[in-house]
Amino acid sequence: MECSDARHLIHLDVGNDLRAEEEGLLAGHMEHCGECRVYHTETSRAMNALYVLRDDPATRPESGSTDRSVWANVSQKIQQRRTSPALARRFNVQVAALSVCSLSLAVVTIVQSLSAMRGSSEPSGYMLSQPVSNLSAPQFYQTHGQGMPNGLYRQQQPQPIPVKSPPQSF
Amino acid sequence: MLRMSESDAEDLSLDAADSPENGEAPSASEVRLVHAARNGDHDAFGELVLRYERRVLKVVRRFVLDLEQATDLVQESFLRAFERIEQFDPARRFGPWLFRLAVNLTYDHLRKVRRRGRWSLFSDVGQDRPLDPSMADPRAELDLSQEVQMVLAEIPEAYRTVLILRDLEGFCTSEVAAITDRSEATIRWRLAEARKMFKESWERRERRTSRGQAGSEE
């Protein structure tokens, strides 16, 4: 038997919880294992400390308890519960209606946001058939009597195309 | 091996006479009482309450020191037992079933207190025990028992319950198994583990104490 198994049995032995066959096994192991004998003594000592709670009259749970039986109170409560009308279950329409409303609101919101997302990602047929204007941005602002916003103007400025010099002929 | 003290043996024999949960099979009178209570006999249930109330209170007070709270929990346990007595299997013993209700209710109560304590600004402080002048100075014993209580509180709930029921309340492992609704093999395993945890915690505490004493002497 391994010491770990023996120690498991020692924990049971200190409270007299070993079976007859286990007692034999443990006794056989302890005969030749000094460490487990020491462990047994230490465990017994710790258990003695625990038994202080069991043995000490000051800490006994019944100390301070009165002789009055709880039956009087229990009986009274049983009678109260018997005489009080039983709670009937009823369907709460308001809660159900509120739930349905919030659920439909949620569904409508989701459907709307989905369609809005779809509209922003692909152009609609109307937008394709009706061009907003044939004018370019600088022309549009000129015809409407406004100066073109600086940022936009800068974006619209044609960038000079670098002209490559022709290759030198040798 | 450890043996029970004479007073404990006497107490257990008294308990055994008062309440039949220490026996392996339910007594005929208990079967009759349970049967009558299941059929709505109020007085029969009262007889069961009288038989078990002291022992249930004793077990509950292992977990809840306050007498008033413990008494309330005992009352609640009996009320619940009365309400659920139809669910009780009469082929089994009434005691373990009742103790299971009481222990479960007690743990529910403790969890509620713990949850409340976590969020409240103030928490309750335990009252000092009144001293009896006719007795010898119990302070040394109280210190020791308080230390043991603190070490016991460090052990996880599932293991502490088994340790309390077996080592402090004297239920045998099959009864603990019935109360906690676990197999006897599980209870034996938990018992061994709980004793190991207690031993380790107790020795750690002793080492800390001796180190503290050595420090103060220096």
Short mmCIF file of C-alpha atoms in Angstrom, two decimals:
data_model
loop_
_atom_site.label_atom_id
_atom_site.label_comp_id
_atom_site.label_asym_id
_atom_site.label_seq_id
_atom_site.Cartn_x
_atom_site.Cartn_y
_atom_site.Cartn_z
CA MET A 1 0.00 0.00 0.00
CA GLU A 2 1.21 3.49 -0.91
CA CYS A 3 1.56 6.13 1.79
CA SER A 4 -1.04 8.35 0.04
CA ASP A 5 -3.60 5.52 0.26
CA ALA A 6 -2.64 4.88 3.86
CA ARG A 7 -3.17 8.54 4.71
CA HIS A 8 -6.63 8.49 3.19
CA LEU A 9 -7.39 5.58 5.51
CA ILE A 10 -5.80 7.41 8.45
CA HIS A 11 -8.27 10.28 7.97
CA LEU A 12 -11.08 7.77 8.26
CA ASP A 13 -9.47 5.83 11.10
CA VAL A 14 -9.22 8.85 13.42
CA GLY A 15 -13.03 8.98 13.47
CA ASN A 16 -13.53 5.20 13.66
CA ASP A 17 -14.85 5.09 10.11
CA LEU A 18 -12.72 2.27 8.76
CA ARG A 19 -14.13 -1.05 7.62
CA ALA A 20 -12.64 -4.24 9.01
CA GLU A 21 -10.62 -5.05 5.89
CA GLU A 22 -9.31 -1.47 5.69
CA GLU A 23 -8.21 -1.62 9.33
CA GLY A 24 -6.08 -4.66 8.54
CA LEU A 25 -4.50 -2.97 5.52
CA LEU A 26 -3.71 0.19 7.46
CA ALA A 27 -2.29 -1.70 10.43
CA GLY A 28 -0.04 -3.68 8.06
CA HIS A 29 1.25 -0.49 6.46
CA MET A 30 1.77 1.37 9.73
CA GLU A 31 3.84 -1.46 11.17
CA HIS A 32 6.70 -0.62 8.86
CA CYS A 33 6.03 3.06 8.00
CA GLY A 34 7.19 5.47 10.68
CA GLU A 35 6.09 8.55 8.73
CA CYS A 36 2.51 7.36 8.54
CA ARG A 37 2.56 6.58 12.27
CA VAL A 38 3.60 10.17 12.93
CA TYR A 39 0.93 11.38 10.50
CA HIS A 40 -1.67 9.35 12.39
CA THR A 41 -0.64 10.95 15.69
CA GLU A 42 -0.76 14.44 14.21
CA THR A 43 -4.18 13.84 12.65
CA SER A 44 -5.53 12.53 15.96
CA ARG A 45 -4.22 15.65 17.69
CA ALA A 46 -5.98 17.93 15.16
CA MET A 47 -9.19 15.96 15.57
CA ASN A 48 -8.94 16.38 19.34
CA ALA A 49 -8.97 20.13 18.75
CA LEU A 50 -12.10 19.77 16.63
CA TYR A 51 -13.78 17.74 19.37
CA VAL A 52 -13.43 20.77 21.65
CA LEU A 53 -16.51 22.10 19.91
CA ARG A 54 -18.37 18.89 20.56
CA ASP A 55 -17.25 18.50 24.15
CA ASP A 56 -17.29 22.04 25.46
CA PRO A 57 -20.65 22.73 27.18
CA ALA A 58 -20.28 26.48 26.52
CA THR A 59 -20.20 25.93 22.79
CA ARG A 60 -22.86 23.28 22.62
CA PRO A 61 -25.55 24.44 20.26
CA GLU A 62 -28.38 23.76 22.68
CA SER A 63 -26.85 26.05 25.33
CA GLY A 64 -29.09 29.05 25.84
CA SER A 65 -32.03 27.36 24.18
CA THR A 66 -35.30 27.48 25.98
CA ASP A 67 -37.51 24.51 26.69
CA ARG A 68 -40.33 26.11 24.74
CA SER A 69 -41.34 23.94 21.84
CA VAL A 70 -41.48 25.39 18.36
CA TRP A 71 -44.63 23.37 17.72
CA ALA A 72 -46.93 26.15 18.99
CA ASN A 73 -45.59 28.57 16.37
CA VAL A 74 -45.42 25.95 13.64
CA SER A 75 -48.99 24.88 14.33
CA GLN A 76 -50.17 28.49 14.26
CA LYS A 77 -48.47 29.11 10.92
CA ILE A 78 -49.93 25.92 9.46
CA GLN A 79 -53.42 27.08 10.53
CA GLN A 80 -52.78 30.52 9.02
CA ARG A 81 -51.75 29.02 5.72
CA ARG A 82 -54.77 26.74 5.75
CA THR A 83 -57.27 29.52 6.43
CA SER A 84 -55.74 32.09 4.13
CA PRO A 85 -57.23 31.87 0.63
CA ALA A 86 -55.08 30.04 -1.83
CA LEU A 87 -53.44 32.26 -4.38
CA ALA A 88 -55.10 31.81 -7.74
CA ARG A 89 -53.10 32.23 -10.91
CA ARG A 90 -54.35 34.74 -13.44
CA PHE A 91 -53.11 35.76 -16.83
CA ASN A 92 -51.60 39.23 -16.74
CA VAL A 93 -52.73 40.87 -19.99
CA GLN A 94 -50.79 44.08 -19.43
CA VAL A 95 -47.45 42.34 -19.24
CA ALA A 96 -48.19 40.29 -22.34
CA ALA A 97 -49.33 43.38 -24.30
CA LEU A 98 -46.26 45.32 -23.27
CA SER A 99 -44.04 42.43 -24.33
CA VAL A 100 -45.74 42.19 -27.74
CA CYS A 101 -45.41 45.95 -28.27
CA SER A 102 -41.72 46.02 -27.43
CA LEU A 103 -41.09 42.97 -29.57
CA SER A 104 -42.84 44.49 -32.60
CA LEU A 105 -41.00 47.78 -32.07
CA ALA A 106 -37.74 45.88 -32.04
CA VAL A 107 -38.65 44.00 -35.24
CA VAL A 108 -39.64 47.25 -37.04
CA THR A 109 -36.40 48.94 -35.99
CA ILE A 110 -34.33 46.00 -37.20
CA VAL A 111 -36.13 45.85 -40.57
CA GLN A 112 -35.72 49.61 -41.09
CA SER A 113 -32.06 49.61 -40.27
CA LEU A 114 -31.48 46.63 -42.56
CA SER A 115 -33.19 48.36 -45.51
CA ALA A 116 -31.24 51.57 -44.82
CA MET A 117 -28.01 49.61 -44.85
CA ARG A 118 -28.96 47.99 -48.16
CA GLY A 119 -29.86 51.44 -49.67
CA SER A 120 -26.51 52.96 -48.75
CA SER A 121 -24.45 50.08 -50.13
CA GLU A 122 -26.02 49.89 -53.66
CA PRO A 123 -27.55 52.78 -55.71
CA SER A 124 -31.25 52.68 -56.25
CA GLY A 125 -32.91 52.64 -59.71
CA TYR A 126 -34.19 56.20 -59.24
CA MET A 127 -30.73 57.56 -58.58
CA LEU A 128 -29.37 55.87 -61.68
CA SER A 129 -32.13 57.22 -63.97
CA GLN A 130 -32.04 60.80 -62.65
CA PRO A 131 -28.58 62.38 -62.84
CA VAL A 132 -28.33 65.22 -60.34
CA SER A 133 -26.50 67.50 -62.70
CA ASN A 134 -24.46 67.37 -65.86
CA LEU A 135 -22.19 70.10 -64.61
CA SER A 136 -18.89 69.41 -62.98
CA ALA A 137 -18.42 70.66 -59.44
CA PRO A 138 -16.66 73.97 -60.30
CA GLN A 139 -19.24 74.68 -62.98
CA PHE A 140 -22.08 73.91 -60.57
CA TYR A 141 -20.80 76.36 -58.00
CA GLN A 142 -20.21 79.03 -60.65
CA THR A 143 -23.75 78.75 -62.03
CA HIS A 144 -25.19 78.95 -58.53
CA GLY A 145 -23.22 82.16 -57.84
CA GLN A 146 -21.12 80.69 -55.08
CA GLY A 147 -17.48 80.19 -54.72
CA MET A 148 -16.40 76.65 -54.53
CA PRO A 149 -15.32 75.47 -51.09
CA ASN A 150 -11.57 75.52 -50.81
CA GLY A 151 -11.15 71.89 -49.99
CA LEU A 152 -13.39 70.78 -52.79
CA TYR A 153 -11.74 73.20 -55.21
CA ARG A 154 -8.36 71.83 -54.35
CA GLN A 155 -9.62 68.34 -54.96
CA GLN A 156 -10.95 69.34 -58.35
CA GLN A 157 -7.73 71.03 -59.54
CA PRO A 158 -6.16 68.98 -62.30
CA GLN A 159 -2.84 67.67 -61.26
CA PRO A 160 0.01 68.48 -63.64
CA ILE A 161 0.96 65.37 -65.52
CA PRO A 162 4.70 64.91 -65.57
CA VAL A 163 5.83 64.89 -69.16
CA LYS A 164 8.58 62.50 -69.85
CA SER A 165 11.32 63.84 -72.04
CA PRO A 166 11.83 61.79 -75.19
CA PRO A 167 14.66 59.38 -75.01
CA GLN A 168 17.90 60.71 -76.25
CA SER A 169 18.91 59.25 -79.50
CA PHE A 170 22.41 58.15 -79.66
CA MET B 1 -7.91 5.99 18.16
CA LEU B 2 -10.21 8.60 19.53
CA ARG B 3 -13.11 7.61 21.66
CA MET B 4 -16.13 9.61 22.65
CA SER B 5 -16.20 11.10 26.10
CA GLU B 6 -18.59 9.65 28.68
CA SER B 7 -20.85 12.69 28.52
CA ASP B 8 -21.12 12.42 24.77
CA ALA B 9 -22.02 8.78 24.89
CA GLU B 10 -24.71 9.66 27.42
CA ASP B 11 -25.97 12.50 25.23
CA LEU B 12 -26.13 10.32 22.17
CA SER B 13 -28.01 7.62 24.00
CA LEU B 14 -30.48 10.26 25.18
CA ASP B 15 -30.82 11.55 21.66
CA ALA B 16 -31.28 8.06 20.38
CA ALA B 17 -34.10 7.54 22.83
CA ASP B 18 -35.66 10.89 21.96
CA SER B 19 -35.32 10.71 18.23
CA PRO B 20 -35.19 7.59 16.18
CA GLU B 21 -32.96 8.87 13.39
CA ASN B 22 -29.97 7.07 14.84
CA GLY B 23 -31.57 3.70 14.15
CA GLU B 24 -31.20 2.02 10.80
CA ALA B 25 -34.90 1.34 10.20
CA PRO B 26 -37.79 3.62 11.04
CA SER B 27 -39.65 2.62 14.17
CA ALA B 28 -43.24 1.44 13.91
CA SER B 29 -44.52 4.47 15.78
CA GLU B 30 -42.66 6.80 13.46
CA VAL B 31 -44.07 5.06 10.39
CA ARG B 32 -47.54 5.40 11.88
CA LEU B 33 -47.02 9.09 12.67
CA VAL B 34 -45.65 9.87 9.22
CA HIS B 35 -48.52 8.00 7.59
CA ALA B 36 -51.06 9.93 9.68
CA ALA B 37 -49.32 13.24 8.97
CA ARG B 38 -49.38 12.48 5.25
CA ASN B 39 -53.13 12.01 5.58
CA GLY B 40 -53.41 15.47 7.11
CA ASP B 41 -53.34 14.55 10.80
CA HIS B 42 -52.18 17.73 12.45
CA ASP B 43 -51.50 16.15 15.84
CA ALA B 44 -49.41 13.36 14.35
CA PHE B 45 -47.19 15.93 12.72
CA GLY B 46 -47.02 17.74 16.07
CA GLU B 47 -45.74 14.54 17.63
CA LEU B 48 -43.01 14.34 14.99
CA VAL B 49 -42.06 17.96 15.68
CA LEU B 50 -41.75 17.25 19.39
CA ARG B 51 -39.58 14.23 18.67
CA TYR B 52 -37.16 15.98 16.36
CA GLU B 53 -37.09 19.67 17.27
CA ARG B 54 -34.22 19.56 19.78
CA ARG B 55 -31.98 17.59 17.48
CA VAL B 56 -32.79 19.77 14.47
CA LEU B 57 -32.07 22.90 16.52
CA LYS B 58 -28.77 21.39 17.63
CA VAL B 59 -27.73 20.72 14.03
CA VAL B 60 -28.85 24.14 12.78
CA ARG B 61 -26.95 25.88 15.57
CA ARG B 62 -23.75 24.26 14.36
CA PHE B 63 -24.10 26.53 11.33
CA VAL B 64 -26.00 29.51 12.76
CA LEU B 65 -24.90 30.52 16.25
CA ASP B 66 -27.66 33.02 16.85
CA LEU B 67 -30.41 31.23 18.80
CA GLU B 68 -33.30 33.29 17.46
CA GLN B 69 -32.28 32.85 13.85
CA ALA B 70 -31.67 29.16 14.41
CA THR B 71 -35.12 28.74 16.01
CA ASP B 72 -36.72 30.55 13.07
CA LEU B 73 -34.92 28.21 10.70
CA VAL B 74 -36.14 25.19 12.66
CA GLN B 75 -39.71 26.45 12.47
CA GLU B 76 -39.35 27.06 8.76
CA SER B 77 -37.92 23.55 8.32
CA PHE B 78 -40.93 21.97 10.00
CA LEU B 79 -43.31 24.13 8.00
CA ARG B 80 -41.62 23.07 4.80
CA ALA B 81 -41.69 19.46 5.93
CA PHE B 82 -45.43 19.73 6.54
CA GLU B 83 -46.01 21.29 3.13
CA ARG B 84 -43.93 18.70 1.34
CA ILE B 85 -44.76 15.63 3.35
CA GLU B 86 -46.65 14.25 0.35
CA GLN B 87 -43.33 14.10 -1.50
CA PHE B 88 -41.70 12.08 1.29
CA ASP B 89 -41.20 8.41 0.53
CA PRO B 90 -42.65 6.57 3.57
CA ALA B 91 -40.42 3.56 2.91
CA ARG B 92 -37.47 5.69 3.99
CA ARG B 93 -36.64 7.23 7.33
CA PHE B 94 -38.19 10.57 8.21
CA GLY B 95 -35.16 11.91 10.14
CA PRO B 96 -32.62 12.25 7.32
CA TRP B 97 -35.26 13.79 5.07
CA LEU B 98 -36.12 16.36 7.74
CA PHE B 99 -32.45 17.11 8.47
CA ARG B 100 -31.82 17.57 4.76
CA LEU B 101 -34.58 20.19 4.61
CA ALA B 102 -33.13 21.93 7.66
CA VAL B 103 -29.53 21.89 6.41
CA ASN B 104 -30.57 23.14 2.95
CA LEU B 105 -32.63 25.94 4.48
CA THR B 106 -29.73 26.86 6.74
CA TYR B 107 -27.33 27.08 3.82
CA ASP B 108 -29.83 29.16 1.85
CA HIS B 109 -30.05 31.50 4.82
CA LEU B 110 -26.26 31.73 5.13
CA ARG B 111 -25.87 32.47 1.44
CA LYS B 112 -28.50 35.20 1.69
CA VAL B 113 -26.70 36.75 4.67
CA ARG B 114 -23.38 36.59 2.80
CA ARG B 115 -24.88 38.25 -0.28
CA ARG B 116 -26.52 40.94 1.84
CA GLY B 117 -23.30 41.53 3.77
CA ARG B 118 -21.36 42.07 0.60
CA TRP B 119 -23.46 45.06 -0.43
CA SER B 120 -24.49 46.60 2.87
CA LEU B 121 -22.70 49.48 4.51
CA PHE B 122 -22.88 47.93 7.98
CA SER B 123 -22.77 44.28 9.00
CA ASP B 124 -23.87 42.49 12.15
CA VAL B 125 -21.28 41.63 14.74
CA GLY B 126 -21.64 38.47 16.86
CA GLN B 127 -22.67 38.96 20.47
CA ASP B 128 -20.42 37.95 23.32
CA ARG B 129 -21.63 35.02 25.33
CA PRO B 130 -22.80 35.95 28.83
CA LEU B 131 -20.48 34.44 31.43
CA ASP B 132 -21.80 32.26 34.22
CA PRO B 133 -20.04 33.27 37.48
CA SER B 134 -20.58 29.84 39.01
CA MET B 135 -18.42 28.23 36.33
CA ALA B 136 -14.67 28.27 36.09
CA ASP B 137 -13.19 30.95 33.87
CA PRO B 138 -14.14 29.71 30.42
CA ARG B 139 -12.04 32.22 28.46
CA ALA B 140 -9.26 29.82 27.60
CA GLU B 141 -11.75 27.24 26.37
CA LEU B 142 -13.67 29.90 24.46
CA ASP B 143 -10.51 31.08 22.76
CA LEU B 144 -9.74 27.56 21.68
CA SER B 145 -13.27 26.88 20.50
CA GLN B 146 -13.35 30.18 18.63
CA GLU B 147 -10.11 29.26 16.92
CA VAL B 148 -11.54 25.88 15.97
CA GLN B 149 -14.66 27.61 14.63
CA MET B 150 -12.50 29.87 12.48
CA VAL B 151 -10.51 26.97 11.11
CA LEU B 152 -13.74 25.11 10.43
CA ALA B 153 -15.08 28.12 8.53
CA GLU B 154 -12.11 27.90 6.13
CA ILE B 155 -13.24 24.47 4.91
CA PRO B 156 -15.46 24.47 1.79
CA GLU B 157 -19.16 24.09 2.49
CA ALA B 158 -19.66 20.58 1.09
CA TYR B 159 -16.82 19.20 3.21
CA ARG B 160 -17.64 21.24 6.31
CA THR B 161 -21.20 19.90 6.33
CA VAL B 162 -19.96 16.33 6.33
CA LEU B 163 -17.43 17.07 9.07
CA ILE B 164 -20.02 18.74 11.27
CA LEU B 165 -22.65 16.07 10.79
CA ARG B 166 -20.24 13.20 11.36
CA ASP B 167 -17.73 14.47 13.88
CA LEU B 168 -19.71 17.02 15.84
CA GLU B 169 -23.24 15.66 15.57
CA GLY B 170 -22.38 11.97 15.60
CA PHE B 171 -24.42 10.87 12.59
CA CYS B 172 -23.01 7.74 10.97
CA THR B 173 -21.80 7.95 7.37
CA SER B 174 -24.95 6.32 5.97
CA GLU B 175 -27.08 8.92 7.76
CA VAL B 176 -24.88 11.75 6.51
CA ALA B 177 -25.28 10.29 3.02
CA ALA B 178 -29.06 10.27 3.42
CA ILE B 179 -29.11 13.83 4.79
CA THR B 180 -26.91 15.26 2.07
CA ASP B 181 -28.41 13.08 -0.65
CA ARG B 182 -25.06 11.66 -1.72
CA SER B 183 -23.75 8.12 -1.90
CA GLU B 184 -21.98 6.69 1.13
CA ALA B 185 -18.77 6.33 -0.88
CA THR B 186 -18.86 10.06 -1.66
CA ILE B 187 -19.41 10.87 1.98
CA ARG B 188 -16.48 8.69 3.09
CA TRP B 189 -14.28 10.41 0.52
CA ARG B 190 -15.45 13.87 1.57
CA LEU B 191 -15.04 13.00 5.22
CA ALA B 192 -11.42 11.95 4.68
CA GLU B 193 -10.76 15.11 2.65
CA ALA B 194 -12.50 17.33 5.20
CA ARG B 195 -10.41 15.90 8.05
CA LYS B 196 -7.28 16.38 5.98
CA MET B 197 -8.24 20.03 5.27
CA PHE B 198 -9.02 20.62 8.93
CA LYS B 199 -5.69 19.09 9.99
CA GLU B 200 -3.73 21.23 7.53
CA SER B 201 -5.56 24.44 8.44
CA TRP B 202 -5.24 23.71 12.14
CA GLU B 203 -1.50 23.06 11.86
CA ARG B 204 -1.02 26.24 9.80
CA ARG B 205 -2.82 28.19 12.50
CA GLU B 206 -0.70 26.59 15.23
CA ARG B 207 2.49 27.46 13.36
CA ARG B 208 1.35 31.07 12.93
CA THR B 209 0.48 31.30 16.62
CA SER B 210 3.79 29.86 17.76
CA ARG B 211 5.67 32.17 15.39
CA GLY B 212 3.73 35.14 16.75
CA GLN B 213 4.48 34.13 20.33
CA ALA B 214 8.17 33.69 19.55
CA GLY B 215 8.20 37.16 17.93
CA SER B 216 6.55 38.81 20.94
CA GLU B 217 9.00 37.13 23.35
CA GLU B 218 11.92 38.50 21.36
#
